[in-house]
PDB file of C-alpha atoms in Angstrom:
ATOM      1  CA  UNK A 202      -5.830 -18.904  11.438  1.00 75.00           C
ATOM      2  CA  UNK A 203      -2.605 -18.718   9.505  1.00 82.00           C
ATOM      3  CA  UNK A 204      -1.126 -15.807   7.830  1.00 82.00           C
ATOM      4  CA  UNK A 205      -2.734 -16.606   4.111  1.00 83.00           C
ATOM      5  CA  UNK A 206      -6.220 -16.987   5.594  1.00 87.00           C
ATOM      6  CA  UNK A 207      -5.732 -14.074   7.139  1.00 88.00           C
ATOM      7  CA  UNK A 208      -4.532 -12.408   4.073  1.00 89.00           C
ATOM      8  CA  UNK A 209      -7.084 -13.661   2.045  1.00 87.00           C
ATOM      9  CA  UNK A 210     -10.247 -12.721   4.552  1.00 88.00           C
ATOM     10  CA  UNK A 211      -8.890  -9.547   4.553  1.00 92.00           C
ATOM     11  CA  UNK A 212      -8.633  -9.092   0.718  1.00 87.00           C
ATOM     12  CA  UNK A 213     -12.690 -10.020   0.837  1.00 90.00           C
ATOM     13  CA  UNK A 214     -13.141  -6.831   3.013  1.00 92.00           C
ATOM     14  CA  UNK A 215     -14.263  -9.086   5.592  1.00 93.00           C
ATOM     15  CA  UNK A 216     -14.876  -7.246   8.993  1.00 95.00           C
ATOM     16  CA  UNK A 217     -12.172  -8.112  11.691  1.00 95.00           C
ATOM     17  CA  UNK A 218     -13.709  -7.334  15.214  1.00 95.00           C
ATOM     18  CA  UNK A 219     -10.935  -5.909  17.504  1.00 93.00           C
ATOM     19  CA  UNK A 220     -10.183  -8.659  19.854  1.00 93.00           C
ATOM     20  CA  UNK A 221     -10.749 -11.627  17.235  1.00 93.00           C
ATOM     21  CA  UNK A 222      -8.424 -14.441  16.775  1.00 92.00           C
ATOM     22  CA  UNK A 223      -8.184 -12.720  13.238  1.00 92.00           C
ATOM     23  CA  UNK A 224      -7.228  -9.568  14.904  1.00 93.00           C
ATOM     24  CA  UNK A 225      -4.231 -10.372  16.904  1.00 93.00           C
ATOM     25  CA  UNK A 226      -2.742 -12.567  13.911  1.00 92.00           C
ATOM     26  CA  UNK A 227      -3.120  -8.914  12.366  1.00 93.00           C
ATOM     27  CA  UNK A 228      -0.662  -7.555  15.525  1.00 92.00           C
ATOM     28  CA  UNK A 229       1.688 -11.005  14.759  1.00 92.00           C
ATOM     29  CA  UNK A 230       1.989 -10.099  10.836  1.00 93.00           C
ATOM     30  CA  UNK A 231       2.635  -6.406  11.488  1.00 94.00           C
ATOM     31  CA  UNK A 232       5.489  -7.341  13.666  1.00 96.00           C
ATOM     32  CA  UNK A 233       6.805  -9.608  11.198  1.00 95.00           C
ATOM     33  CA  UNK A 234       6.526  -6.826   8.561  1.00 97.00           C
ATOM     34  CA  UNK A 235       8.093  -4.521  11.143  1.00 96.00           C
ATOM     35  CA  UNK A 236      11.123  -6.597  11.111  1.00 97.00           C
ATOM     36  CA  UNK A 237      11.711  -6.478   7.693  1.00 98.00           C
ATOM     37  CA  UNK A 238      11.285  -2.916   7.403  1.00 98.00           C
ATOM     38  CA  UNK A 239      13.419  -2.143   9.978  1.00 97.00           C
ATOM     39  CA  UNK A 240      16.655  -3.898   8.416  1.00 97.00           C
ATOM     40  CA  UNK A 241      15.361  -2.194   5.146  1.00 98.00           C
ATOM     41  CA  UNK A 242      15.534   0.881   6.750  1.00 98.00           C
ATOM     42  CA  UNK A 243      18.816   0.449   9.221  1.00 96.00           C
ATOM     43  CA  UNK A 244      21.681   0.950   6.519  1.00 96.00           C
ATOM     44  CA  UNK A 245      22.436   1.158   3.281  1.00 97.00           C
ATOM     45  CA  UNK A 246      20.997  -1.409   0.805  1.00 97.00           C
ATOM     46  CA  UNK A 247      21.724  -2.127  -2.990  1.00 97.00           C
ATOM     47  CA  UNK A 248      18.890  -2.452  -5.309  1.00 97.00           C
ATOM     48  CA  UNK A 249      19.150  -6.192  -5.416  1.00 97.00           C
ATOM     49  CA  UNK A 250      19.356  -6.243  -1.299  1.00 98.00           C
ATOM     50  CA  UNK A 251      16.250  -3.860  -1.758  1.00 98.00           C
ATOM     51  CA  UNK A 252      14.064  -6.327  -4.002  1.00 98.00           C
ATOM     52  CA  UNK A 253      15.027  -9.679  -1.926  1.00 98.00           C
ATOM     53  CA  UNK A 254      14.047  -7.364   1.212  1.00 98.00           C
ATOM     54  CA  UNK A 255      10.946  -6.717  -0.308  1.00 98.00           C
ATOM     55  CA  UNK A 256      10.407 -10.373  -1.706  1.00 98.00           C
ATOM     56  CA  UNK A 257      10.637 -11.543   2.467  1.00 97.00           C
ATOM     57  CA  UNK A 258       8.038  -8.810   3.356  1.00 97.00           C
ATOM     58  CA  UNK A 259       5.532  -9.880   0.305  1.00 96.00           C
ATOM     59  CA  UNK A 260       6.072 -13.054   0.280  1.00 95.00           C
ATOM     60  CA  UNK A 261       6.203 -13.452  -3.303  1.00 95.00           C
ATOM     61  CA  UNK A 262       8.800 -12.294  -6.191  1.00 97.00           C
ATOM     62  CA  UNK A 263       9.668  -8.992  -6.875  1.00 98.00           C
ATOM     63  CA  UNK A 264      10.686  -7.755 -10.481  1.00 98.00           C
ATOM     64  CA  UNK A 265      14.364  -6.943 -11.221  1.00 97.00           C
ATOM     65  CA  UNK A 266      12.588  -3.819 -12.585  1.00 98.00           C
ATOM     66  CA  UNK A 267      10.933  -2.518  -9.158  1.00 98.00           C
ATOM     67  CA  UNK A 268      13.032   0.547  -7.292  1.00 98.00           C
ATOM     68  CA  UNK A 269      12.406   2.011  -3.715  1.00 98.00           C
ATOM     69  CA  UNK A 270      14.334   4.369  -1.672  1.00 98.00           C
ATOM     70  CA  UNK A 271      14.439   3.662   2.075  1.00 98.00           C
ATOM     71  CA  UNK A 272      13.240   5.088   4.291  1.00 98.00           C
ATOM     72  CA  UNK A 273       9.819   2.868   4.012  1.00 98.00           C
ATOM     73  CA  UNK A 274       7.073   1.441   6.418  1.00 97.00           C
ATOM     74  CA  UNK A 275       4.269  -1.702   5.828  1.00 97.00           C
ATOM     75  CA  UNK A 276       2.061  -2.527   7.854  1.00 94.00           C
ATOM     76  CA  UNK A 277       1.880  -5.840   6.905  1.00 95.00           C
ATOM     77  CA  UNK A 278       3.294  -6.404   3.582  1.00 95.00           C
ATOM     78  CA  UNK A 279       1.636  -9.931   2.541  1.00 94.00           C
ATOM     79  CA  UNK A 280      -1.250  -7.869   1.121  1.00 95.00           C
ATOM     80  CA  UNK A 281       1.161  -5.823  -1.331  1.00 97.00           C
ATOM     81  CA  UNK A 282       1.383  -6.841  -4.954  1.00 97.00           C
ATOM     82  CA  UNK A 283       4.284  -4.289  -7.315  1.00 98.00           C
ATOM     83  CA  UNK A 284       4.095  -4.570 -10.955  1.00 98.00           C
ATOM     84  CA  UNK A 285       7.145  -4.202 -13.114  1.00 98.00           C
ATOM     85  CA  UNK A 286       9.125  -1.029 -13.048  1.00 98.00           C
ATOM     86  CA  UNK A 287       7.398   0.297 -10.293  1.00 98.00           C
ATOM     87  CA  UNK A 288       8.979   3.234  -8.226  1.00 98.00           C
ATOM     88  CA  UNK A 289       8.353   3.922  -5.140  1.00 98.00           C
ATOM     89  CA  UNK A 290      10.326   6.994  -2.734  1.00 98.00           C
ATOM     90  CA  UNK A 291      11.238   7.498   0.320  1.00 98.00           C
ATOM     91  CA  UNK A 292       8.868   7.980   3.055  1.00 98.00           C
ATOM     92  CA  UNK A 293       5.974   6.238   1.897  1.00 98.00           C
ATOM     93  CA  UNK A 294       3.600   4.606   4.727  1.00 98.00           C
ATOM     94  CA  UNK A 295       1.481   1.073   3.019  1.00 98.00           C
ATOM     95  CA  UNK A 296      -1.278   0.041   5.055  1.00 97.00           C
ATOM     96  CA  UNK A 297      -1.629  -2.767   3.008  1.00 96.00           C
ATOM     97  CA  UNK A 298      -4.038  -5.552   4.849  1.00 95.00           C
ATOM     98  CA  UNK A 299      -6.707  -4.618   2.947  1.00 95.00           C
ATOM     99  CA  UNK A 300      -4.597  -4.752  -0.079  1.00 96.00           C
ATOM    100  CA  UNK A 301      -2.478  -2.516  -2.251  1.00 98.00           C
ATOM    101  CA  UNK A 302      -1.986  -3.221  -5.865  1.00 98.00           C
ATOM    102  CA  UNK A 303       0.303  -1.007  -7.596  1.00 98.00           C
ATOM    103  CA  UNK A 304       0.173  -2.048 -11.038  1.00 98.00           C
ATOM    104  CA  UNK A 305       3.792  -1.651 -14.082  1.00 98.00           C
ATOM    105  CA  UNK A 306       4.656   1.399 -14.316  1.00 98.00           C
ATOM    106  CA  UNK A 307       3.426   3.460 -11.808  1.00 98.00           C
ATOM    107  CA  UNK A 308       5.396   6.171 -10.209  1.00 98.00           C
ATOM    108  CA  UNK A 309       5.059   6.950  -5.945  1.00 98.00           C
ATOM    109  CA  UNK A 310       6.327   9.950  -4.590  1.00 98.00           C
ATOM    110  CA  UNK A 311       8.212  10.741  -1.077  1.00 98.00           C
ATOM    111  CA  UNK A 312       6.068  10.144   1.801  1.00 98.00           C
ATOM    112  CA  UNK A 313       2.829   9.087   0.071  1.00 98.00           C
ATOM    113  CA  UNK A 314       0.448   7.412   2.014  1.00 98.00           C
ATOM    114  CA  UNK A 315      -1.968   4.259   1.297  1.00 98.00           C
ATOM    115  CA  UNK A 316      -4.420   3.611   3.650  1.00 98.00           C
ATOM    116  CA  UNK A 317      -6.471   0.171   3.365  1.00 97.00           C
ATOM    117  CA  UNK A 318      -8.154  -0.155   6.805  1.00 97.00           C
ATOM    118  CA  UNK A 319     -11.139   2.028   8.414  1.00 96.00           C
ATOM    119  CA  UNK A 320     -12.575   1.905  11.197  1.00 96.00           C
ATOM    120  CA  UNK A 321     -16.101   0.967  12.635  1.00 95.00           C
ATOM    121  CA  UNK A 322     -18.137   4.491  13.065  1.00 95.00           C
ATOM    122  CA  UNK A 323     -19.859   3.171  15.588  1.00 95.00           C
ATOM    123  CA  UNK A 324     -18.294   4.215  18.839  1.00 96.00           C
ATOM    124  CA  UNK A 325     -19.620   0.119  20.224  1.00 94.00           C
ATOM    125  CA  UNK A 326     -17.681  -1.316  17.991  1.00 94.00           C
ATOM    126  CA  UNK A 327     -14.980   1.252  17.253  1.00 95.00           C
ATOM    127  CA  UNK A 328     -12.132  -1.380  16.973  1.00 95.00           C
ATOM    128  CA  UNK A 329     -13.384  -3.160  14.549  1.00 96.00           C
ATOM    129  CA  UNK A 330     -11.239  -2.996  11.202  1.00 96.00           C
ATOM    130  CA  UNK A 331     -13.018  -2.494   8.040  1.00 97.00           C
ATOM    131  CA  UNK A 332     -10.179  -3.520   5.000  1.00 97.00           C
ATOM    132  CA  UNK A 333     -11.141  -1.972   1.413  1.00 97.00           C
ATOM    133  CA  UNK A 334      -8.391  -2.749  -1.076  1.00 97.00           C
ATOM    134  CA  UNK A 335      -6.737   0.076  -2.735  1.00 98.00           C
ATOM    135  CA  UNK A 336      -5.468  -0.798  -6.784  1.00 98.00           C
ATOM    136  CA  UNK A 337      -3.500   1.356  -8.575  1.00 98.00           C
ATOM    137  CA  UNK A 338      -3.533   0.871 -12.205  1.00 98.00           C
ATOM    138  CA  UNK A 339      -0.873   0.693 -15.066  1.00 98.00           C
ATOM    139  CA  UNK A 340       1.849   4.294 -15.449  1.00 98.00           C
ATOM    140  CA  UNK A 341      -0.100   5.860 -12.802  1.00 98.00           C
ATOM    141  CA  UNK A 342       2.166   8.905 -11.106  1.00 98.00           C
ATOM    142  CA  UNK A 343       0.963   9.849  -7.397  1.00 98.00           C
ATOM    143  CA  UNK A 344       2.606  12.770  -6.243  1.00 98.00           C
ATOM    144  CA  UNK A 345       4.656  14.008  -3.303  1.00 98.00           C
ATOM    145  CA  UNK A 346       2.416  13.224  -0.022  1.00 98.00           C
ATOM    146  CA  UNK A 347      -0.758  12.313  -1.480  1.00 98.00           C
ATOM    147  CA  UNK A 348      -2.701  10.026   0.721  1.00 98.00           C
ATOM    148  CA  UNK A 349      -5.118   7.425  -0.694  1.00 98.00           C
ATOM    149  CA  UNK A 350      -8.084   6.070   1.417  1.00 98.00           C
ATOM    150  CA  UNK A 351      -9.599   2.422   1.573  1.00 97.00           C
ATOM    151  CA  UNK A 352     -10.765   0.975  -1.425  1.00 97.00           C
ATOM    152  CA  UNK A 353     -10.110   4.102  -3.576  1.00 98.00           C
ATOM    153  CA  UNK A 354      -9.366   2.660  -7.192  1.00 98.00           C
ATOM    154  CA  UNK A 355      -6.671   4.914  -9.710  1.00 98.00           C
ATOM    155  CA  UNK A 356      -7.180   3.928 -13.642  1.00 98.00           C
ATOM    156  CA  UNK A 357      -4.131   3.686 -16.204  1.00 98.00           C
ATOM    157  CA  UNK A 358      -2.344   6.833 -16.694  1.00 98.00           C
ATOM    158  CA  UNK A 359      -3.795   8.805 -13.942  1.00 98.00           C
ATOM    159  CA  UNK A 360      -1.901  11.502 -11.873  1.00 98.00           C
ATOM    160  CA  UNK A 361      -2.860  12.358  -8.270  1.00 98.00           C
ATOM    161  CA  UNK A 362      -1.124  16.109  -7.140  1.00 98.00           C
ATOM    162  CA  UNK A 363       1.155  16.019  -4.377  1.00 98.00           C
ATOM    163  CA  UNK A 364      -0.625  16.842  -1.380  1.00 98.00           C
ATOM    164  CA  UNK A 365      -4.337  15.171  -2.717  1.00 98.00           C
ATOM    165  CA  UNK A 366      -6.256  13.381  -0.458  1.00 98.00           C
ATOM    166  CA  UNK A 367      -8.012  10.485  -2.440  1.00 98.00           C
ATOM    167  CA  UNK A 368     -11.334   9.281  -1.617  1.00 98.00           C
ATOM    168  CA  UNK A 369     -13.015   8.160  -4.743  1.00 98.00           C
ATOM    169  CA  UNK A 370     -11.560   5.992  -7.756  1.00 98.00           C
ATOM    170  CA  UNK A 371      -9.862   8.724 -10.648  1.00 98.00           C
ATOM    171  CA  UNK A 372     -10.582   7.483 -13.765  1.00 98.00           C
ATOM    172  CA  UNK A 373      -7.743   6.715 -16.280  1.00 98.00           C
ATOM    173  CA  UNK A 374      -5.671   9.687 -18.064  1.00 98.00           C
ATOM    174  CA  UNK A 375      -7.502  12.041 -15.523  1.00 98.00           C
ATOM    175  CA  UNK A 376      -5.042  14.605 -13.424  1.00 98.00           C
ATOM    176  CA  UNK A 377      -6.792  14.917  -9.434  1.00 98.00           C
ATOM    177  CA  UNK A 378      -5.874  17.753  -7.278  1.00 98.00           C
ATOM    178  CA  UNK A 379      -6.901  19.313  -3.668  1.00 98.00           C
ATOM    179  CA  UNK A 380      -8.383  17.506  -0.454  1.00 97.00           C
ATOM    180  CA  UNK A 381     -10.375  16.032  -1.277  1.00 98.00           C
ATOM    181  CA  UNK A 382      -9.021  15.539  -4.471  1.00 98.00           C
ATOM    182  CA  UNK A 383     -11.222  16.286  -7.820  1.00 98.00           C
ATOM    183  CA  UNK A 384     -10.510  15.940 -11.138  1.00 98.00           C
ATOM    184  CA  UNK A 385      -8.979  18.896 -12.584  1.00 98.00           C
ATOM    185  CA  UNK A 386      -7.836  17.896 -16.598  1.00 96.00           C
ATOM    186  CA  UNK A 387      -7.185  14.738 -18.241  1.00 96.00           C
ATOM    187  CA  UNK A 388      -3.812  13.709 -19.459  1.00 93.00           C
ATOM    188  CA  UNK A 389      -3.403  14.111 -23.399  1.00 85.00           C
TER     189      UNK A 389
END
């Protein structure tokens, strides 16, 4: 199995028992992705060094318009998809096999984290992954150390609180606060 099956059986939240063939090309990618992110985060990098950084870890081309201040850590990276004039801080932690979307506009704050895999409940099979893909829609602003869980969908224009703990999809234009996080108002 090579890296874009991979990426693509995990992007069907298809199971991966711990152990699998699919499994340990997991371990492979994330030390690929670990390699990136440690140059990324070694010394100082301009914006365009940034975006060509984060082109090798995706995979894919990265707008002109995308920013992100190091400090940052991916698990995996081919499973990450930035729209245009995305921001992202410093600190954040993308556990993106299960795949992150982050759609134009959109706003991260320092040290979020996105979380894409779960785990089996059942202590038997404990190590087996369970990827849910986490999509972020368009202008969306999650605050300061909010942490998003697997397969958690935010609409257009929503705002997560710094700190919120997201288990459920916000709808658009709706402000979510607390842990876990409920809606609290809708943007005007």
């Amino acid at each position: 199995m090579d890296v874009i099956q991979l990426t693509e059986l995990l992007r069907q939240g298809t199971p991966v028992p711990g152990g699998s063939p699919a499994h340990e090309q997991m371990h492979l990618a994330s030390e690929a992705a670990m390699r990136v992110t440690a140059r990324l985060n070694g010394e100082y990098h301009t914006p365009e060094e940034i975006r060509a950084l984060l082109e090798e870890l995706t995979g894919r081309p990265v707008d002109a318009s995308v920013r992100l201040f190091p400090p940052f850590h991916c698990d995996f990276g081919r499973n990450l998809v930035l729209g245009r004039g995305v921001f992202i801080n410093s600190g954040c932690h993308f556990q993106d096999q299960g795949g992150i979307t982050i759609g134009d506009g959109a706003l991260i704050g320092h040290n979020v984290v996105l979380a894409t895999l779960n785990h089996d409940p059942s202590p038997a099979r404990r190590a087996t992954l369970l990827p849910a893909p986490i999509v972020i829609g368009e202008k969306v602003w999650i605050g300061a150390s909010a942490t998003l869980l697997p397969g958690v969908h935010i609409g257009d224009g929503a705002i997560v609180a710094a700190g919120a703990v997201v288990t459920r999809d916000v709808p658009p234009r709706t402000i979510v606060a607390g842990v876990p996080a409920r809606p609290v108002k809708t943007v005007e």
